[in-house]
PDB file of C-alpha atoms in Angstrom:
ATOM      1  CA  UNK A 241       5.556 -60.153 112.887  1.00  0.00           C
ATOM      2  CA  UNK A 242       6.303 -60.181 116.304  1.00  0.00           C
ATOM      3  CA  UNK A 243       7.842 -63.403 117.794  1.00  0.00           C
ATOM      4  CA  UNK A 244       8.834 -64.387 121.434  1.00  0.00           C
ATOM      5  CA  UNK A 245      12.563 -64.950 122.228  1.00  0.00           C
ATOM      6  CA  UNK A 246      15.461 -65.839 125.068  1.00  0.00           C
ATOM      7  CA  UNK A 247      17.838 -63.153 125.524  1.00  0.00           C
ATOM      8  CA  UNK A 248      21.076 -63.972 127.201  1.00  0.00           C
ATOM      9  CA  UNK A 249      22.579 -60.480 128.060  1.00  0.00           C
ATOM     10  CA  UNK A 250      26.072 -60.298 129.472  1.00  0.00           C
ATOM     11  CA  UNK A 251      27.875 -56.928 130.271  1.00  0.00           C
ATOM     12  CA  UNK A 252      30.720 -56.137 131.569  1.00  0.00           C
ATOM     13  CA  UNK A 253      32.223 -52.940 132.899  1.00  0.00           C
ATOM     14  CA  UNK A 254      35.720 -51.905 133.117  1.00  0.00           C
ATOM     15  CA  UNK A 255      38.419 -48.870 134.539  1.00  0.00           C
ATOM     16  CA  UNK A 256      40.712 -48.012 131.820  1.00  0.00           C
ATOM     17  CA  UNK A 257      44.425 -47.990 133.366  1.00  0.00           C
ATOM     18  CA  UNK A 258      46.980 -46.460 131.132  1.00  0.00           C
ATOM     19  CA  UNK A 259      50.658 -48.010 131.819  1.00  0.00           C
ATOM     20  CA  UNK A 260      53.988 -47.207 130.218  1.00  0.00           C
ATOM     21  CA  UNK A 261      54.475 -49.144 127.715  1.00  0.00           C
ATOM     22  CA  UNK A 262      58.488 -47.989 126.126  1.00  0.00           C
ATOM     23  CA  UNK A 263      58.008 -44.348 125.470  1.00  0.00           C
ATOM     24  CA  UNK A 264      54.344 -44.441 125.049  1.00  0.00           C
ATOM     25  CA  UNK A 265      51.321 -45.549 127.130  1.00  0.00           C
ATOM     26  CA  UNK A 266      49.203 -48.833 127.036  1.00  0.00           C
ATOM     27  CA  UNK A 267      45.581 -49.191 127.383  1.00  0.00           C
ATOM     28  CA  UNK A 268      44.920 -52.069 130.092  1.00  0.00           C
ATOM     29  CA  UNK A 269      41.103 -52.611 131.333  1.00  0.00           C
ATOM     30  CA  UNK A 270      40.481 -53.847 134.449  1.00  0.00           C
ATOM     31  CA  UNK A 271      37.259 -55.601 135.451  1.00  0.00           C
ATOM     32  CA  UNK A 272      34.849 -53.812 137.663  1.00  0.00           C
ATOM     33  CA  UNK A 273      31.217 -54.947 137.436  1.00  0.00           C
ATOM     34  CA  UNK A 274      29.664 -58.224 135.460  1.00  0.00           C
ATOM     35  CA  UNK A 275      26.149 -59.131 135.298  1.00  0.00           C
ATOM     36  CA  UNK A 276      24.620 -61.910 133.260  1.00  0.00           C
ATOM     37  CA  UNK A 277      21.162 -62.626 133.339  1.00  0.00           C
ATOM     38  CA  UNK A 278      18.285 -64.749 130.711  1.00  0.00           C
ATOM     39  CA  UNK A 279      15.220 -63.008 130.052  1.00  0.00           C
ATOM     40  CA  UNK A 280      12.230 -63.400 127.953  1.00  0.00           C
ATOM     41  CA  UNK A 281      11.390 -60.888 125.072  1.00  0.00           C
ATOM     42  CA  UNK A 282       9.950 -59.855 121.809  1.00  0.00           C
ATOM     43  CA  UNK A 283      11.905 -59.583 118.567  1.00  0.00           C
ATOM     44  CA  UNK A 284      10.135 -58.168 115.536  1.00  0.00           C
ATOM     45  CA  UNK A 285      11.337 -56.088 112.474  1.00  0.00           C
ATOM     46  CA  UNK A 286      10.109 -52.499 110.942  1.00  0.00           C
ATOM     47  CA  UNK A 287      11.692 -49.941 108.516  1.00  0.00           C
ATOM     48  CA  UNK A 288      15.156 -52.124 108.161  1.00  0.00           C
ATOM     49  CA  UNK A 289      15.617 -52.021 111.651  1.00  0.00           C
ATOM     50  CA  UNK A 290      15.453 -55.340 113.796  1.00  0.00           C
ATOM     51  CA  UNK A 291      13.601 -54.142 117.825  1.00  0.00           C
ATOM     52  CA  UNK A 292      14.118 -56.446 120.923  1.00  0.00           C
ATOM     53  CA  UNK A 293      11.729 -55.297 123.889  1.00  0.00           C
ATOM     54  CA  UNK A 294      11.812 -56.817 127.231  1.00  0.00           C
ATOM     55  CA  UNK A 295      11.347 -56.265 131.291  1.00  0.00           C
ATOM     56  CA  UNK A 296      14.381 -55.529 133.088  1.00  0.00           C
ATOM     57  CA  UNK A 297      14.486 -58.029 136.342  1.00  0.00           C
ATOM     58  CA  UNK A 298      15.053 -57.320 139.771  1.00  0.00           C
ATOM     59  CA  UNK A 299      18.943 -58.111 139.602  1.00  0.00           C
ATOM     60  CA  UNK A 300      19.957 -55.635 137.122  1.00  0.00           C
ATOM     61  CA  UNK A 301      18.273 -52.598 139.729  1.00  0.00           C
ATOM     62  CA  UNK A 302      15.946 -51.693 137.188  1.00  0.00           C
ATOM     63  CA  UNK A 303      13.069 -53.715 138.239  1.00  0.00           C
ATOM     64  CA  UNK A 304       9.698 -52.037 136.816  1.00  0.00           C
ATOM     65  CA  UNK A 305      11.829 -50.677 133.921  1.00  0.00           C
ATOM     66  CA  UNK A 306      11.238 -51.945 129.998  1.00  0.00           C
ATOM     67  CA  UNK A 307      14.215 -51.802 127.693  1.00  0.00           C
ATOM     68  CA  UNK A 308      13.711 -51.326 123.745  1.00  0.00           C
ATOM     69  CA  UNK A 309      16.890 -52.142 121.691  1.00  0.00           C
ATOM     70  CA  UNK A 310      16.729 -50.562 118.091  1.00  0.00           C
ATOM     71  CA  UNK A 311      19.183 -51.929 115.819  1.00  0.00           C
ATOM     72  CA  UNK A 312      20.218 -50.955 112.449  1.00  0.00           C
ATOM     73  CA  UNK A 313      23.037 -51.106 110.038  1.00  0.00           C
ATOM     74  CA  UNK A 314      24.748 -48.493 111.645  1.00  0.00           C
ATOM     75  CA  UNK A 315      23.618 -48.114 115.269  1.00  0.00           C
ATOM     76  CA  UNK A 316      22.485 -49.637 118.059  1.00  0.00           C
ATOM     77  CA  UNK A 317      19.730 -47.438 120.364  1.00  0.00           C
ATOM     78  CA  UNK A 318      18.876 -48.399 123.882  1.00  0.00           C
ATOM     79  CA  UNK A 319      15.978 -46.706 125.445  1.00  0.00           C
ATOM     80  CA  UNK A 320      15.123 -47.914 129.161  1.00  0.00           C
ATOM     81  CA  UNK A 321      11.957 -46.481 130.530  1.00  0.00           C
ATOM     82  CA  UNK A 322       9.440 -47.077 133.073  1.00  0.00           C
ATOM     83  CA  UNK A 323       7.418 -46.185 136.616  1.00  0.00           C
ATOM     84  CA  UNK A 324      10.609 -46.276 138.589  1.00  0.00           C
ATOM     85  CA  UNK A 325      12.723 -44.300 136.259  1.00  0.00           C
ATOM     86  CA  UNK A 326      12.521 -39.923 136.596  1.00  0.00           C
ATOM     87  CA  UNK A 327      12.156 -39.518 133.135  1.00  0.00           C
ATOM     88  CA  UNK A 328      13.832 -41.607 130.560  1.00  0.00           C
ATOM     89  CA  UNK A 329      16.929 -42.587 129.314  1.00  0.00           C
ATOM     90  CA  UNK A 330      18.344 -43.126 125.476  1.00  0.00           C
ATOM     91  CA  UNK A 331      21.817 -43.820 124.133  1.00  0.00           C
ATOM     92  CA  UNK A 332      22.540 -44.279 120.895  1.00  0.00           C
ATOM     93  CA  UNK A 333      25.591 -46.263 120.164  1.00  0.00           C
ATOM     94  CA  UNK A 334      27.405 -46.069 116.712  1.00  0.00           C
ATOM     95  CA  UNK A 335      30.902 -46.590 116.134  1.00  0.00           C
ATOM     96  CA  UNK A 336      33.654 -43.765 115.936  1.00  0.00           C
ATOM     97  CA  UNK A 337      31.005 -41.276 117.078  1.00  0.00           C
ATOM     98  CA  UNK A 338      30.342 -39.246 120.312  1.00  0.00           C
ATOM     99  CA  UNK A 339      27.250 -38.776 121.494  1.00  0.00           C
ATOM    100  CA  UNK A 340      25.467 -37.153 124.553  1.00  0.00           C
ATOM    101  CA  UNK A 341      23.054 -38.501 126.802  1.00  0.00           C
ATOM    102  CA  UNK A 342      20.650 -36.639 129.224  1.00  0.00           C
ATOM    103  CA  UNK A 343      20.331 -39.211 132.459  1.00  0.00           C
ATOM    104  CA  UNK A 344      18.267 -38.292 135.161  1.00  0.00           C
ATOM    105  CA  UNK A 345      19.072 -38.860 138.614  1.00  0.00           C
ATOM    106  CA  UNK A 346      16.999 -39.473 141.673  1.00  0.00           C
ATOM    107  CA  UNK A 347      17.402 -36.233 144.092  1.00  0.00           C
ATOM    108  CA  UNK A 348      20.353 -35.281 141.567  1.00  0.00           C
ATOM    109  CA  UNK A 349      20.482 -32.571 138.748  1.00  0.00           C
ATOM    110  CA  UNK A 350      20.669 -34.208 135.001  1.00  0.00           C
ATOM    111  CA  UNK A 351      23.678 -35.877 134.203  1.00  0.00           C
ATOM    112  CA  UNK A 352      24.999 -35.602 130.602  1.00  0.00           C
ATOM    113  CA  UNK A 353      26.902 -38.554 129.935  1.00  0.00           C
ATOM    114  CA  UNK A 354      29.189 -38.414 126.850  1.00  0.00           C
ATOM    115  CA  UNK A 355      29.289 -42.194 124.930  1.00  0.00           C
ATOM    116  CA  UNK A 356      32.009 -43.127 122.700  1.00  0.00           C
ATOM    117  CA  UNK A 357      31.376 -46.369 120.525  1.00  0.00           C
ATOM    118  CA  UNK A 358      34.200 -48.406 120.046  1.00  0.00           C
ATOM    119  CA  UNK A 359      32.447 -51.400 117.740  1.00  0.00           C
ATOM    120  CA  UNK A 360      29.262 -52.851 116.512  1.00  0.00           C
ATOM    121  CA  UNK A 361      29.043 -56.051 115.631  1.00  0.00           C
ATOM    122  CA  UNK A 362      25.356 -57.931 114.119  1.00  0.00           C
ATOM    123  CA  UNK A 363      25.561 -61.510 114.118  1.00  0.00           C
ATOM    124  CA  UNK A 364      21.752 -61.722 113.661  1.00  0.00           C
ATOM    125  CA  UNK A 365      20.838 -64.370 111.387  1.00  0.00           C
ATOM    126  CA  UNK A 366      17.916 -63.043 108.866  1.00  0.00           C
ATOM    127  CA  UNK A 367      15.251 -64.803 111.479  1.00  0.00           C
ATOM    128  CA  UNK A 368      16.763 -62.453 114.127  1.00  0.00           C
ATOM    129  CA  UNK A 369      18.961 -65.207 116.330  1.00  0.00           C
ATOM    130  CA  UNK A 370      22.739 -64.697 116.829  1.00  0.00           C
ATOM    131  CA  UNK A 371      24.688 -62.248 118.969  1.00  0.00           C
ATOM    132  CA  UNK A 372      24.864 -58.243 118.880  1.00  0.00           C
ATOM    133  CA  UNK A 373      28.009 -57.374 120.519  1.00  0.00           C
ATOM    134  CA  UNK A 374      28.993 -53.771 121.344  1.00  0.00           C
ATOM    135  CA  UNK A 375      31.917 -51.948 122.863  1.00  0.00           C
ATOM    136  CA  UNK A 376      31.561 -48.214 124.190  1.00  0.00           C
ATOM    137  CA  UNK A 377      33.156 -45.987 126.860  1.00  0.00           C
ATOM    138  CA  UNK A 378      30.776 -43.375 129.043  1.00  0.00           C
ATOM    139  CA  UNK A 379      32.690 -40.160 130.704  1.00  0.00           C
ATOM    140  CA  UNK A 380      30.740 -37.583 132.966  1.00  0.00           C
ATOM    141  CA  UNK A 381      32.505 -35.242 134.972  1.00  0.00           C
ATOM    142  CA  UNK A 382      35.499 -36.346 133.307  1.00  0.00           C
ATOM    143  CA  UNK A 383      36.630 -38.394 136.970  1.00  0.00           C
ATOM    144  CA  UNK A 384      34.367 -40.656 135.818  1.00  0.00           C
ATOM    145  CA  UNK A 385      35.209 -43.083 132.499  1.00  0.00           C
ATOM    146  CA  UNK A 386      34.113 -46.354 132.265  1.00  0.00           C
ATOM    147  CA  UNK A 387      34.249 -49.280 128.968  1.00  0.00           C
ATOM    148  CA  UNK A 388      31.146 -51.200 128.892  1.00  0.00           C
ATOM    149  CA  UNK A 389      31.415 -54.589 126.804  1.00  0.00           C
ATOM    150  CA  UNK A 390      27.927 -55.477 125.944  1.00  0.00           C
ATOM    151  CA  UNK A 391      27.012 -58.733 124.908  1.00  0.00           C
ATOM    152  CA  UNK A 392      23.015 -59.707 123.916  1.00  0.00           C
ATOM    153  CA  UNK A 393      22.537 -63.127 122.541  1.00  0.00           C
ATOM    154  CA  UNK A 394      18.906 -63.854 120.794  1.00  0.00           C
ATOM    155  CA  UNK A 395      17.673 -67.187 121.006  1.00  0.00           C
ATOM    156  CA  UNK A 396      14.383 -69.052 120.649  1.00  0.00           C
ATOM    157  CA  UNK A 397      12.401 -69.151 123.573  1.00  0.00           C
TER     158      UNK A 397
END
């Protein structure tokens, strides 16, 4: 059954630095980018996996775009899609794997981005409220690495 719901998204992107650290190196992240926004959306459950659909708004740049989160016990999926969007885009994200994802770029030749997965963590209670919290590093061209801390809190709308 399909029921209406708040999401509270917060993500965060940072520039790994590596800095000495005695005779090895330490991993420090600086902050780059943070958005946080509220949005309505749909929660509903098929196949043991829990779905959360909803709009993306203006502020995140992907106005006219609808996201559809797919979680299950071992992965999170993210597929973004819509009338402003060249094709579109889906990442899986499970921990301690690598995967590659085919983004397309407007004017620009596909991108394969290459997604590492940090964590996972479901804090979904069994009616579907809680947190979903996921850490995961994207590389393309290998100039460009960035660790995304992504943060989606259900609630009841």
């Amino acid at each position: 059954m399909k029921k209406n719901v708040t999401l509270k998204i917060i993500s965060k992107q940072y520039v790994e630095n590596l800095e000495p650290s005695g005779e090895a190196f330490r991993r420090n992240l600086e902050l780059e980018d943070s958005i946080e926004i509220m949005t309505e959306g749909t929660l509903y459950s098929k196949n043991d996996a829990t779905y959360i659909a909803y709009d993306e708004i203006e502020e995140s740049g992907l106005q006219n775009t609808k996201t559809l989160l797919k979680l299950t016990d071992k992965a999170l999926e993210i597929r973004r899609y819509g009338e402003d969007m060249d094709g579109n885009m889906d990442m899986t994200l499970e921990p301690g794997v690598l995967n590659i994802t085919r983004f397309k770029v407007p004017q620009l030749v596909n991108l394969d981005l290459e997604v590492y997965t940090n964590s996972l963590k479901d804090e979904l209670s069994e009616e579907g409220y809680g947190k979903i919290s996921v850490d995961y590093k994207i590389t393309f061209d290998s100039s460009y690495v960035r660790r995304t801390k992504l943060e989606v809190e259900v609630l009841p709308s």
